[in-house]
PDB file of C-alpha atoms in Angstrom:
ATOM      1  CA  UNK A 198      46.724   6.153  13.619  1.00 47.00           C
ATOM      2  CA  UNK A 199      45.623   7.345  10.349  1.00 51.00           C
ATOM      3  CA  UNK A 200      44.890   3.759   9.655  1.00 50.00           C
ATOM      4  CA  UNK A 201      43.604   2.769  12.235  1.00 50.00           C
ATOM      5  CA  UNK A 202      40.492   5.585  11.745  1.00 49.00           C
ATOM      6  CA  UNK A 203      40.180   4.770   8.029  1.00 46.00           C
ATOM      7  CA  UNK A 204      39.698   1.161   9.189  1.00 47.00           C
ATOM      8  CA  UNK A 205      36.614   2.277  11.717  1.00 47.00           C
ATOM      9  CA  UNK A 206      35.223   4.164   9.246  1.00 48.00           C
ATOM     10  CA  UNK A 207      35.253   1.821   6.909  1.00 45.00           C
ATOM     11  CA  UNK A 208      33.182  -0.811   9.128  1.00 47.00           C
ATOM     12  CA  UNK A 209      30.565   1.557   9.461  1.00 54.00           C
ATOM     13  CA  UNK A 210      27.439   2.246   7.689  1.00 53.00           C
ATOM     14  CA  UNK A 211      24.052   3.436   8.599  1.00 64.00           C
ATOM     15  CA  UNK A 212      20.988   1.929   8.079  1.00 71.00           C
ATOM     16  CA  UNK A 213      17.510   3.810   8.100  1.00 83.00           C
ATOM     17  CA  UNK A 214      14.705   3.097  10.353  1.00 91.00           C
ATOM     18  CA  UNK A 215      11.531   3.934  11.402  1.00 94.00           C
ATOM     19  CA  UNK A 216      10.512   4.390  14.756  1.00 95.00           C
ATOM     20  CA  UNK A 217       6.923   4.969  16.672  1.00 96.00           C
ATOM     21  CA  UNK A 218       5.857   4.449  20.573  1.00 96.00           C
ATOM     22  CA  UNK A 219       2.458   4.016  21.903  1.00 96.00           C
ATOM     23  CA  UNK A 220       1.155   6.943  23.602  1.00 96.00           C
ATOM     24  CA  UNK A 221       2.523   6.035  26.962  1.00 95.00           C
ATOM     25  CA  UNK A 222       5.448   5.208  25.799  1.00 94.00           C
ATOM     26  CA  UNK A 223       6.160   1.511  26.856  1.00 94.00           C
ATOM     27  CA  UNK A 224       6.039   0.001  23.914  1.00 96.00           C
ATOM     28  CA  UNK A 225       8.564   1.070  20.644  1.00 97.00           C
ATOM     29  CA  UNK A 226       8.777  -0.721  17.436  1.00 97.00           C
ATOM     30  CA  UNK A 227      11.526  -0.221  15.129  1.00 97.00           C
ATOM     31  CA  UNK A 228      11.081  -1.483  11.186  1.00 95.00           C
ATOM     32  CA  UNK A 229      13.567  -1.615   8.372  1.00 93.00           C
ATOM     33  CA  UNK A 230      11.055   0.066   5.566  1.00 93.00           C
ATOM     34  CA  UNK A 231       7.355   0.280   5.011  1.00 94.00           C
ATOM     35  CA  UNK A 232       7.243  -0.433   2.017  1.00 93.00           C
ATOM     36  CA  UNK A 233       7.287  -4.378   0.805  1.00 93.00           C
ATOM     37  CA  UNK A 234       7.721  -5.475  -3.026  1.00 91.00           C
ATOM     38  CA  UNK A 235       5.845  -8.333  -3.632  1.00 88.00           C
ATOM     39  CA  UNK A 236       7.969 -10.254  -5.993  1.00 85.00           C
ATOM     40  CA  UNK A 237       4.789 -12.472  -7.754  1.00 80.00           C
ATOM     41  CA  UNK A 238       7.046 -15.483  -6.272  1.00 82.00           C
ATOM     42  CA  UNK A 239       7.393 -14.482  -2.965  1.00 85.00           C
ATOM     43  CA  UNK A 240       6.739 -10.964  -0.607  1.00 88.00           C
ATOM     44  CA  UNK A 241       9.226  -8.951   1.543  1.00 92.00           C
ATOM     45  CA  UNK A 242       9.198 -10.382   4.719  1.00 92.00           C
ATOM     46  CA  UNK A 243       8.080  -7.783   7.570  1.00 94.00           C
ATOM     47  CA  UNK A 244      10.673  -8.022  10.191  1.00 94.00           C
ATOM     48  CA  UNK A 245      11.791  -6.009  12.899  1.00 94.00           C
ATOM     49  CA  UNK A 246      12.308  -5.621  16.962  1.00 96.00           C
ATOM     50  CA  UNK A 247       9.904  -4.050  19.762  1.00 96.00           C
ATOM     51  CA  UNK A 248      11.287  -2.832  22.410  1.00 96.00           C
ATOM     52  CA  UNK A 249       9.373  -3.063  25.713  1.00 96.00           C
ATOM     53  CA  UNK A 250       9.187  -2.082  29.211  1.00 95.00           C
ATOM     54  CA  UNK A 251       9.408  -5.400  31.090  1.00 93.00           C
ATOM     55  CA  UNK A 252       7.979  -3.270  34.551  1.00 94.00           C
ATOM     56  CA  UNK A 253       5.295  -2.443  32.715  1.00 95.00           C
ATOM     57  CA  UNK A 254       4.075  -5.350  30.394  1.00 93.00           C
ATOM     58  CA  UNK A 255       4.597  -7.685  34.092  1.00 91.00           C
ATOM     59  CA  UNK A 256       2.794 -11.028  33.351  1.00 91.00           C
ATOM     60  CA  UNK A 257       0.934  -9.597  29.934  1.00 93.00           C
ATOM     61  CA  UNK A 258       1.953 -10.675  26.324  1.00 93.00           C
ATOM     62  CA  UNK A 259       2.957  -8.337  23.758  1.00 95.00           C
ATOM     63  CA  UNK A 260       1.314  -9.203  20.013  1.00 94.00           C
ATOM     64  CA  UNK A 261       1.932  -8.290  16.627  1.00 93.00           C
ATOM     65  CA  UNK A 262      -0.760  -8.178  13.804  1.00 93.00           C
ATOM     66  CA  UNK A 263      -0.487  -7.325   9.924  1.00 93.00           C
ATOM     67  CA  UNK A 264      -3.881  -5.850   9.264  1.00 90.00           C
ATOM     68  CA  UNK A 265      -5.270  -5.630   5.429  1.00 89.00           C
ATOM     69  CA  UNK A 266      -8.197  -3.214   5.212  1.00 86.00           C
ATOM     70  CA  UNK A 267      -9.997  -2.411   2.285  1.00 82.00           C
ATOM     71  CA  UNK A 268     -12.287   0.692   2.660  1.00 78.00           C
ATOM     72  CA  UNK A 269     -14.940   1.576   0.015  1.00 72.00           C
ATOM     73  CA  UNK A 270     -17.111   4.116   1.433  1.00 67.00           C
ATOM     74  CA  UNK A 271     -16.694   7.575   3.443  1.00 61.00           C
ATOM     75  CA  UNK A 272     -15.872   7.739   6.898  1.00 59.00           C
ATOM     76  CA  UNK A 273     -18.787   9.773   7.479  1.00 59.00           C
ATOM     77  CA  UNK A 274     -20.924   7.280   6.167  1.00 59.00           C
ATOM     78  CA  UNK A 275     -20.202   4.673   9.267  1.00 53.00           C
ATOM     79  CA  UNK A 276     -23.094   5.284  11.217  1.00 59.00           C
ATOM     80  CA  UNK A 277     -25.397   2.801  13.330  1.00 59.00           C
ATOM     81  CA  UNK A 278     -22.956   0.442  13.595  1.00 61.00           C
ATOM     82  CA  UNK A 279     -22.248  -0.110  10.072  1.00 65.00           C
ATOM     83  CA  UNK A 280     -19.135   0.608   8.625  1.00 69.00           C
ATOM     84  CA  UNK A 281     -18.075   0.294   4.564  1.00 73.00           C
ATOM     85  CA  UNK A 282     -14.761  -1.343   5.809  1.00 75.00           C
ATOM     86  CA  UNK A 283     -13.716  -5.050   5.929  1.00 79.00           C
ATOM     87  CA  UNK A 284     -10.622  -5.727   7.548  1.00 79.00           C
ATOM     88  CA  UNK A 285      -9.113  -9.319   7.229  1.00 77.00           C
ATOM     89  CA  UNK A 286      -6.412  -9.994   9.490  1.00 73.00           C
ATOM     90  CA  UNK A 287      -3.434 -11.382   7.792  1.00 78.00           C
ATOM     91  CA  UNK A 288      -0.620 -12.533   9.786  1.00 86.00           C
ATOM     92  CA  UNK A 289      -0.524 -12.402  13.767  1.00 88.00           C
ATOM     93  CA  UNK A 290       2.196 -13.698  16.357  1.00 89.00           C
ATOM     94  CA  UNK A 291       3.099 -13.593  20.007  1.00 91.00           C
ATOM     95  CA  UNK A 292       6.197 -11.458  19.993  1.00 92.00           C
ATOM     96  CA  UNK A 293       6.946 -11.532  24.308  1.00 91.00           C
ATOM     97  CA  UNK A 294       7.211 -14.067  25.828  1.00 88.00           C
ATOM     98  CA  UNK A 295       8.995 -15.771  22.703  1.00 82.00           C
ATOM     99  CA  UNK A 296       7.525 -19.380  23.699  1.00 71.00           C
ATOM    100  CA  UNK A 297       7.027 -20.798  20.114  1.00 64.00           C
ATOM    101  CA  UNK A 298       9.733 -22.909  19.120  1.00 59.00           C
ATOM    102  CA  UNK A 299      10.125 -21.440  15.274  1.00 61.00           C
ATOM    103  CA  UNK A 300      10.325 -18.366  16.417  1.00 61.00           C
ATOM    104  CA  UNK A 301      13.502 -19.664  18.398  1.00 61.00           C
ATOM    105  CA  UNK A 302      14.369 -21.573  15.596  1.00 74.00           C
ATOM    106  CA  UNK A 303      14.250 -18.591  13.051  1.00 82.00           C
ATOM    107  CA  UNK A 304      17.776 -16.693  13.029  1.00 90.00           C
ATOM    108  CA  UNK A 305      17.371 -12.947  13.034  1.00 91.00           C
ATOM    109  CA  UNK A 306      17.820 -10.880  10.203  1.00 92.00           C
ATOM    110  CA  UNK A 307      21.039  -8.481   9.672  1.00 91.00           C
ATOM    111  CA  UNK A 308      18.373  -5.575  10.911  1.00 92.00           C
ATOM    112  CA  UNK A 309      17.530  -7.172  13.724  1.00 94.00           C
ATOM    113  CA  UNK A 310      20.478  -8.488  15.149  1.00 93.00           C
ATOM    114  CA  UNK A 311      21.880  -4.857  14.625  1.00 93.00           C
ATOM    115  CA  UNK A 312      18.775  -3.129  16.419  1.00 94.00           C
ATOM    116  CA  UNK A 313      18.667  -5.964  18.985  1.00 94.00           C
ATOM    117  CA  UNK A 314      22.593  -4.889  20.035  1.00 94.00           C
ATOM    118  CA  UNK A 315      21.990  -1.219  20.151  1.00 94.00           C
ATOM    119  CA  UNK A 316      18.182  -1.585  21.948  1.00 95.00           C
ATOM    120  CA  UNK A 317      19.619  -4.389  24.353  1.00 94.00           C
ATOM    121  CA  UNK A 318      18.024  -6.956  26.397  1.00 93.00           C
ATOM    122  CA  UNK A 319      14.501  -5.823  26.258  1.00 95.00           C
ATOM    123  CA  UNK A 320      14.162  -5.639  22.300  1.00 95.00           C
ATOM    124  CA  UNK A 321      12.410  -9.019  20.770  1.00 94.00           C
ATOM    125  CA  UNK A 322      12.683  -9.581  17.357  1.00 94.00           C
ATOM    126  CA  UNK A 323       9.375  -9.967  15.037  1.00 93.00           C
ATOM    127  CA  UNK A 324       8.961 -11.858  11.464  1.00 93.00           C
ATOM    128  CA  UNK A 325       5.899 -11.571   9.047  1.00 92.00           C
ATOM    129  CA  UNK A 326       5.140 -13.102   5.892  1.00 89.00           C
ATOM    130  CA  UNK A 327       2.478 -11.711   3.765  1.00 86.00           C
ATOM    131  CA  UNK A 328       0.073 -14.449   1.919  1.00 81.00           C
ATOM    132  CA  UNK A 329       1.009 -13.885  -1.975  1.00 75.00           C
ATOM    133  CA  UNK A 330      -2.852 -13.715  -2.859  1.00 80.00           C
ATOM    134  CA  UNK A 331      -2.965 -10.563  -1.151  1.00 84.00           C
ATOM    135  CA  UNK A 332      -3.719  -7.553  -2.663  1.00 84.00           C
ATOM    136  CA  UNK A 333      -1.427  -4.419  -3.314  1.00 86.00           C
ATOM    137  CA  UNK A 334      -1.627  -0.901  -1.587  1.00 89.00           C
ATOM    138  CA  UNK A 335      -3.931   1.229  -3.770  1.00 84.00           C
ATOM    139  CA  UNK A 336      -5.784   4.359  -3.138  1.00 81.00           C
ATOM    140  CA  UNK A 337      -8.655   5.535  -5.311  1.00 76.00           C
ATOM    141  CA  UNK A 338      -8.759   9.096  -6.989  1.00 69.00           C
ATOM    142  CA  UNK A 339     -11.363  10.475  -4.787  1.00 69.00           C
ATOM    143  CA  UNK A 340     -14.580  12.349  -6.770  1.00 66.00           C
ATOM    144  CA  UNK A 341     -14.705  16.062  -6.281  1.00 68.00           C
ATOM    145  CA  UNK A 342     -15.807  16.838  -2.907  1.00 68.00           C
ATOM    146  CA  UNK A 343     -15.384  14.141  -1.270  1.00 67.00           C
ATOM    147  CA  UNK A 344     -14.025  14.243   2.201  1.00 67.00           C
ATOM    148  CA  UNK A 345     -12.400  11.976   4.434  1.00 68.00           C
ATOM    149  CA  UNK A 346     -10.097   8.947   4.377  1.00 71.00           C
ATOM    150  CA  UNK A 347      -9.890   7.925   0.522  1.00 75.00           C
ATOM    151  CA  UNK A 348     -11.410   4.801  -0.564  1.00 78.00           C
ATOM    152  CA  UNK A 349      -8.781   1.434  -1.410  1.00 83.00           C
ATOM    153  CA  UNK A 350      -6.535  -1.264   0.563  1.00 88.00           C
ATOM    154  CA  UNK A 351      -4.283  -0.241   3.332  1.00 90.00           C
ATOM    155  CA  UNK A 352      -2.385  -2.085   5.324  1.00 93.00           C
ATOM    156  CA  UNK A 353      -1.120  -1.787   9.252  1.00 93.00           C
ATOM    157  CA  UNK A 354       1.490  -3.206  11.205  1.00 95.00           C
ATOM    158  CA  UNK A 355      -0.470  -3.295  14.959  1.00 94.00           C
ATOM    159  CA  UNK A 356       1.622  -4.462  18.183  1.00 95.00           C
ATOM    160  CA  UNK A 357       0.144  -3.928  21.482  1.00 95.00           C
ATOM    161  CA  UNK A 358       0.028  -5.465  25.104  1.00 95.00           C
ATOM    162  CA  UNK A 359      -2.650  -7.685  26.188  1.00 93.00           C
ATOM    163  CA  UNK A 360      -3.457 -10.872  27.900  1.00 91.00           C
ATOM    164  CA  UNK A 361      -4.512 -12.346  24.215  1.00 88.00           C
ATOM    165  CA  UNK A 362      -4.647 -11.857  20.800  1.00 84.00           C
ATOM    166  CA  UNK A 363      -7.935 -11.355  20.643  1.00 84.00           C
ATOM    167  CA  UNK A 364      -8.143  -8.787  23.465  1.00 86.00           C
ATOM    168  CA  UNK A 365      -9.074  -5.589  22.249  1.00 87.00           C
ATOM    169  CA  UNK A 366      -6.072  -3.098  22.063  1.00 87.00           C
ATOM    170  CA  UNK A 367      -5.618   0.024  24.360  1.00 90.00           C
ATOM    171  CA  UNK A 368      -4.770   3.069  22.446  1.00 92.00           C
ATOM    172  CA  UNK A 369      -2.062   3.868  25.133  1.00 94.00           C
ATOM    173  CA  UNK A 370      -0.033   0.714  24.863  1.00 94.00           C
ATOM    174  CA  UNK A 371      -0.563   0.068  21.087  1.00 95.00           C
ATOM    175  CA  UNK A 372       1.327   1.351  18.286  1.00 96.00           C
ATOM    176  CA  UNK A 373      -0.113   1.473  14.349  1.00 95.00           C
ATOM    177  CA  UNK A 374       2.181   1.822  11.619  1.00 94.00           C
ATOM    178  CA  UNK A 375       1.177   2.337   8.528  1.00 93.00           C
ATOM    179  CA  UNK A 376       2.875  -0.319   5.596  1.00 95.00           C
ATOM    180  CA  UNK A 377       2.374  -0.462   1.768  1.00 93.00           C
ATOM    181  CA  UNK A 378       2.492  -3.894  -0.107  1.00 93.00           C
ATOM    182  CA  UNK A 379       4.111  -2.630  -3.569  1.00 90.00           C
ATOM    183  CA  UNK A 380       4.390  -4.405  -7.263  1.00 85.00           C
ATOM    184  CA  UNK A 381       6.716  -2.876  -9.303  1.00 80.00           C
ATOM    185  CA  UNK A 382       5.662  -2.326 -13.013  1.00 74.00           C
ATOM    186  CA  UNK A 383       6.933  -4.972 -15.430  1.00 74.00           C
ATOM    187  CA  UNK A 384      10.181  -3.295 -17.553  1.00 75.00           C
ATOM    188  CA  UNK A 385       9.306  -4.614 -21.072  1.00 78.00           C
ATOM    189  CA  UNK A 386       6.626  -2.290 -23.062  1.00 78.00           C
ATOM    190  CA  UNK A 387       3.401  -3.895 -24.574  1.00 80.00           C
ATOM    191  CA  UNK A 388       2.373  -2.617 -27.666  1.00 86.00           C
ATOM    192  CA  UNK A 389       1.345   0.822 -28.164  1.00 88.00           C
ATOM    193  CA  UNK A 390      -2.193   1.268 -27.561  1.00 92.00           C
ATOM    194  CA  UNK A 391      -4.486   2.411 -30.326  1.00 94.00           C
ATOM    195  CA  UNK A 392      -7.934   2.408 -30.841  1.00 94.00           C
ATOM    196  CA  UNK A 393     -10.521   3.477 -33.807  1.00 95.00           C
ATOM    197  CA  UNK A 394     -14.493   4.099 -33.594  1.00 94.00           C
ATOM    198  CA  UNK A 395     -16.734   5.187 -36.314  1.00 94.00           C
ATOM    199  CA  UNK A 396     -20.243   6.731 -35.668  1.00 92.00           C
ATOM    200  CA  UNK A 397     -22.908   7.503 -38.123  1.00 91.00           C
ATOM    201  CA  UNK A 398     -25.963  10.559 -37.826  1.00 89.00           C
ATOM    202  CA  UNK A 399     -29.317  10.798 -39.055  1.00 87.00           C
ATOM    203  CA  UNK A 400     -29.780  12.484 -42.427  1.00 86.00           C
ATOM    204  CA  UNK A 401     -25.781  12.541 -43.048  1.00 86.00           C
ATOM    205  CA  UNK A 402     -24.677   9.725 -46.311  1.00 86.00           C
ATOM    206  CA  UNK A 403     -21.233   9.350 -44.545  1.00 90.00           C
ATOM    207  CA  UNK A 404     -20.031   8.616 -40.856  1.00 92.00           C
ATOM    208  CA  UNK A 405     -17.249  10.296 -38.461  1.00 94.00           C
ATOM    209  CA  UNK A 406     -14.262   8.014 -37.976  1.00 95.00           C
ATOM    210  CA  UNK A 407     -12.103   8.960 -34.880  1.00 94.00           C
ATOM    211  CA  UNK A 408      -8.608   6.770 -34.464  1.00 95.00           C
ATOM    212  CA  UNK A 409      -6.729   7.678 -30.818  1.00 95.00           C
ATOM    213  CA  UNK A 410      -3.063   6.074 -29.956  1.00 95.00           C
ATOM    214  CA  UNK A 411      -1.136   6.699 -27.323  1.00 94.00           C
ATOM    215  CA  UNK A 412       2.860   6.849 -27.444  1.00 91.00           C
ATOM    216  CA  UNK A 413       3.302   4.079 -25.176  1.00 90.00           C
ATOM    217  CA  UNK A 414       1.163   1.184 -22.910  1.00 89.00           C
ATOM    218  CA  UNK A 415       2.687   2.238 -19.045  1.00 88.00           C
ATOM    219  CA  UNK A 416       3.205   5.363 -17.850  1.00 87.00           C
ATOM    220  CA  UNK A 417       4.600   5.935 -14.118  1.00 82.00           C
ATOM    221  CA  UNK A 418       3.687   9.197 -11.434  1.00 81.00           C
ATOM    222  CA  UNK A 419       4.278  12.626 -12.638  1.00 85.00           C
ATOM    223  CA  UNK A 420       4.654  11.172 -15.837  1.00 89.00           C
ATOM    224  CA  UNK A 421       3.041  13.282 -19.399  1.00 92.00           C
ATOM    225  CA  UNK A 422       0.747  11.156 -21.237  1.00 92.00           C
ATOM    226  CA  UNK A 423       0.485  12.017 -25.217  1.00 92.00           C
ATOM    227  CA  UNK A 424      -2.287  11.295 -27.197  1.00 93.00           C
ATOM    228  CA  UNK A 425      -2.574  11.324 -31.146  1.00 94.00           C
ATOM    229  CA  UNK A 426      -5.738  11.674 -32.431  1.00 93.00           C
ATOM    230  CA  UNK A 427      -6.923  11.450 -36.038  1.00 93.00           C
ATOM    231  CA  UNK A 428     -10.529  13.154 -37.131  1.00 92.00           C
ATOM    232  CA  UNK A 429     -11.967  11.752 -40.516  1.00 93.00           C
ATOM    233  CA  UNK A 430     -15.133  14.001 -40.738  1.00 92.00           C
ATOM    234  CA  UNK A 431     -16.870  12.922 -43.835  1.00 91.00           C
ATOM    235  CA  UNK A 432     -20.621  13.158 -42.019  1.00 91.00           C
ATOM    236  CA  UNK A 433     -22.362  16.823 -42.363  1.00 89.00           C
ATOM    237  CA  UNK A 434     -21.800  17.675 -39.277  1.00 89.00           C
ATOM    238  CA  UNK A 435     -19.250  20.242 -37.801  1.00 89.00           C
ATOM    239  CA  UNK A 436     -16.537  18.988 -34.961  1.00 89.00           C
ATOM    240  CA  UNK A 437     -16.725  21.905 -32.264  1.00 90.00           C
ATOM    241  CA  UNK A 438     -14.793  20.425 -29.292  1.00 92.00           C
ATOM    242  CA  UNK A 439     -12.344  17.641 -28.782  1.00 92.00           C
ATOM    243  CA  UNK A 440     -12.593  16.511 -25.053  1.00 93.00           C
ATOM    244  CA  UNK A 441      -9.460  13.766 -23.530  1.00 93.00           C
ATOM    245  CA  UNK A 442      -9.957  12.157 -20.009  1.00 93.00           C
ATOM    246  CA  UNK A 443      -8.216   9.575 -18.295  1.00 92.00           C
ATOM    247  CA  UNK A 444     -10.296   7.597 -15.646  1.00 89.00           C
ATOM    248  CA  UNK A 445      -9.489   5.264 -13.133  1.00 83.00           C
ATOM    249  CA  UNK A 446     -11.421   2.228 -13.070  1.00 83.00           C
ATOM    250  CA  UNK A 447     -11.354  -0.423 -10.187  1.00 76.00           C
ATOM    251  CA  UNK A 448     -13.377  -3.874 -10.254  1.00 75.00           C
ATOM    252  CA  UNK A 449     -14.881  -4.036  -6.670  1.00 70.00           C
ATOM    253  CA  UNK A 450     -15.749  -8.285  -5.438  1.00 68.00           C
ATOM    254  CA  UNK A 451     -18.028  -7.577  -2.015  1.00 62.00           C
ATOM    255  CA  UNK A 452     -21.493  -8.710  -1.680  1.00 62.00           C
ATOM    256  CA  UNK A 453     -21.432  -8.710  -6.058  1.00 65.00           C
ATOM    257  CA  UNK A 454     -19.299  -7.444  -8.378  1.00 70.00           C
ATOM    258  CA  UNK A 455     -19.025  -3.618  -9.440  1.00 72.00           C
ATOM    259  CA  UNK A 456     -17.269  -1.109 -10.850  1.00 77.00           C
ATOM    260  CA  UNK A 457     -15.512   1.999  -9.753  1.00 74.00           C
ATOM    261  CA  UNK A 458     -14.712   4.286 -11.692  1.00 80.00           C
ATOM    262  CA  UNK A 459     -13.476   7.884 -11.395  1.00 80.00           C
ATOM    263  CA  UNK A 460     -11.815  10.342 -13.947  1.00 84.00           C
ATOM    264  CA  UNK A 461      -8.446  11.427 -12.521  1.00 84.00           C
ATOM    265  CA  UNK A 462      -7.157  14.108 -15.246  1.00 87.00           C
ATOM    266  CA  UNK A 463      -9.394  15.926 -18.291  1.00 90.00           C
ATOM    267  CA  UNK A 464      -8.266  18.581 -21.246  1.00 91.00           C
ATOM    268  CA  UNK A 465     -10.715  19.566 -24.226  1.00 90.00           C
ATOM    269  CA  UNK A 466      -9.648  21.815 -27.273  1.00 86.00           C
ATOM    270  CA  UNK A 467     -11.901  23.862 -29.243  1.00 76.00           C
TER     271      UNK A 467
END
């Protein structure tokens, strides 16, 4: 008997997953992870099941979109129609009825299969692939006082009931989930980062040199950043304050190119 049990529990494992219905309830799709590693030679495929109500959908369709969104101006700001937000829709499939033949083709994944056998009958199984020119999740630092939904690319897994995919979604019988499209930072260090600028003043024979290096080229989240710096005063003038930043800069492509840029953390000795 003993091992018989250690036998069971040795078949089983659990797998995490995230779950969200539409408001009324009739819709329900389950997902492995939201968060996708883009590989630079291929992306995480989005798979997953949704699980419907077939008394409720009746003769309707149930679709699935991957939305990319880029937002770069305040919520508050859409007015008249005009909104700074341009979404670009990047994947999209019929997930009920399953009519397509590579979708019957495809075989299910390990999640799906599993999800499919627990959910029964009424669970269809869906597959995205994200396009590899597609950007990566990225939020930017938001200036003080700003409000509102922060400026940068998000992405959205949509499914909802309708007669066709371009029908505009009910809030009822859709579901949103937000998903992140991740690159993970390369493991090999470049060289450390150093920098040196001189300036010169009116009436002084001699100029300020200032040299700045940091102890390394990547830093991850939470991380400390140190910063040597070297002060070779030989001008008449007096050094008072010496003021570090580090600013987040982002290349915006829209109508023509600009540049965002935003300081995210600031210290100053006197």
């Amino acid at each position: 008997m003993d091992d018989g049990s250690s036998k069971r529990q040795a078949t089983r494992f659990c797998f995490r997953v995230f779950k969200k219905s539409s408001p009324n309830g009739k819709i329900t799709v389950y997902l492995g992870k939201r968060d996708f590693v883009d590989h630079i030679s291929h992306v995480d495929p989005i798979d997953g099941v949704v699980l419907i109500d077939p008394d409720y959908v009746k003769d309707r369709k149930v679709f699935g979109h991957v939305l990319a969104a880029f937002r770069y101006g305040r919520e508050d700001l859409d007015v008249l129609g005009l909104t700074f937000r341009k979404d670009l829709y990047l994947a999209a499939e019929q997930i009920y009825p399953q009519d397509n033949t590579a979708q019957a083709k495809r075989p299910l994944t390990r999640l799906q299969e599993r999800l499919i056998k627990k959910l029964g009958p009424n669970a269809y199984p869906f597959y995205f692939e994200l396009p590899p020119h597609c950007p990566a999740s990225v939020t930017l630092q938001p200036a003080p006082g700003d409000t509102g939904k922060p400026c940068g690319v998000d992405y959205e897994l949509k499914a909802f009931v309708g007669e066709t995919q371009d029908d505009k979604p009910h809030k009822r019988n859709s579901v949103r989930l937000a998903i992140r499209k991740i690159m993970y930072a390369p493991s090999k260090q470049g060289e450390q980062p150093s920098i040196e600028v001189s300036k010169e003043f009116m009436m002084s024979p001699n100029r300020l040199y200032l040299e700045a290096s940091l102890d390394k080229e990547l830093y991850h989240h939470g991380e400390s950043i140190a910063v040597n710096v070297h002060i070779a005063n030989n001008s008449n003038r007096t050094v008072k304050k010496i003021k570090v930043s580090v600013r987040q800069f982002a290349d915006i492509c829209l109508f023509s190119t600009a540049q965002y840029k935003c300081t995210v953390a600031e210290t100053e000795s006197e």
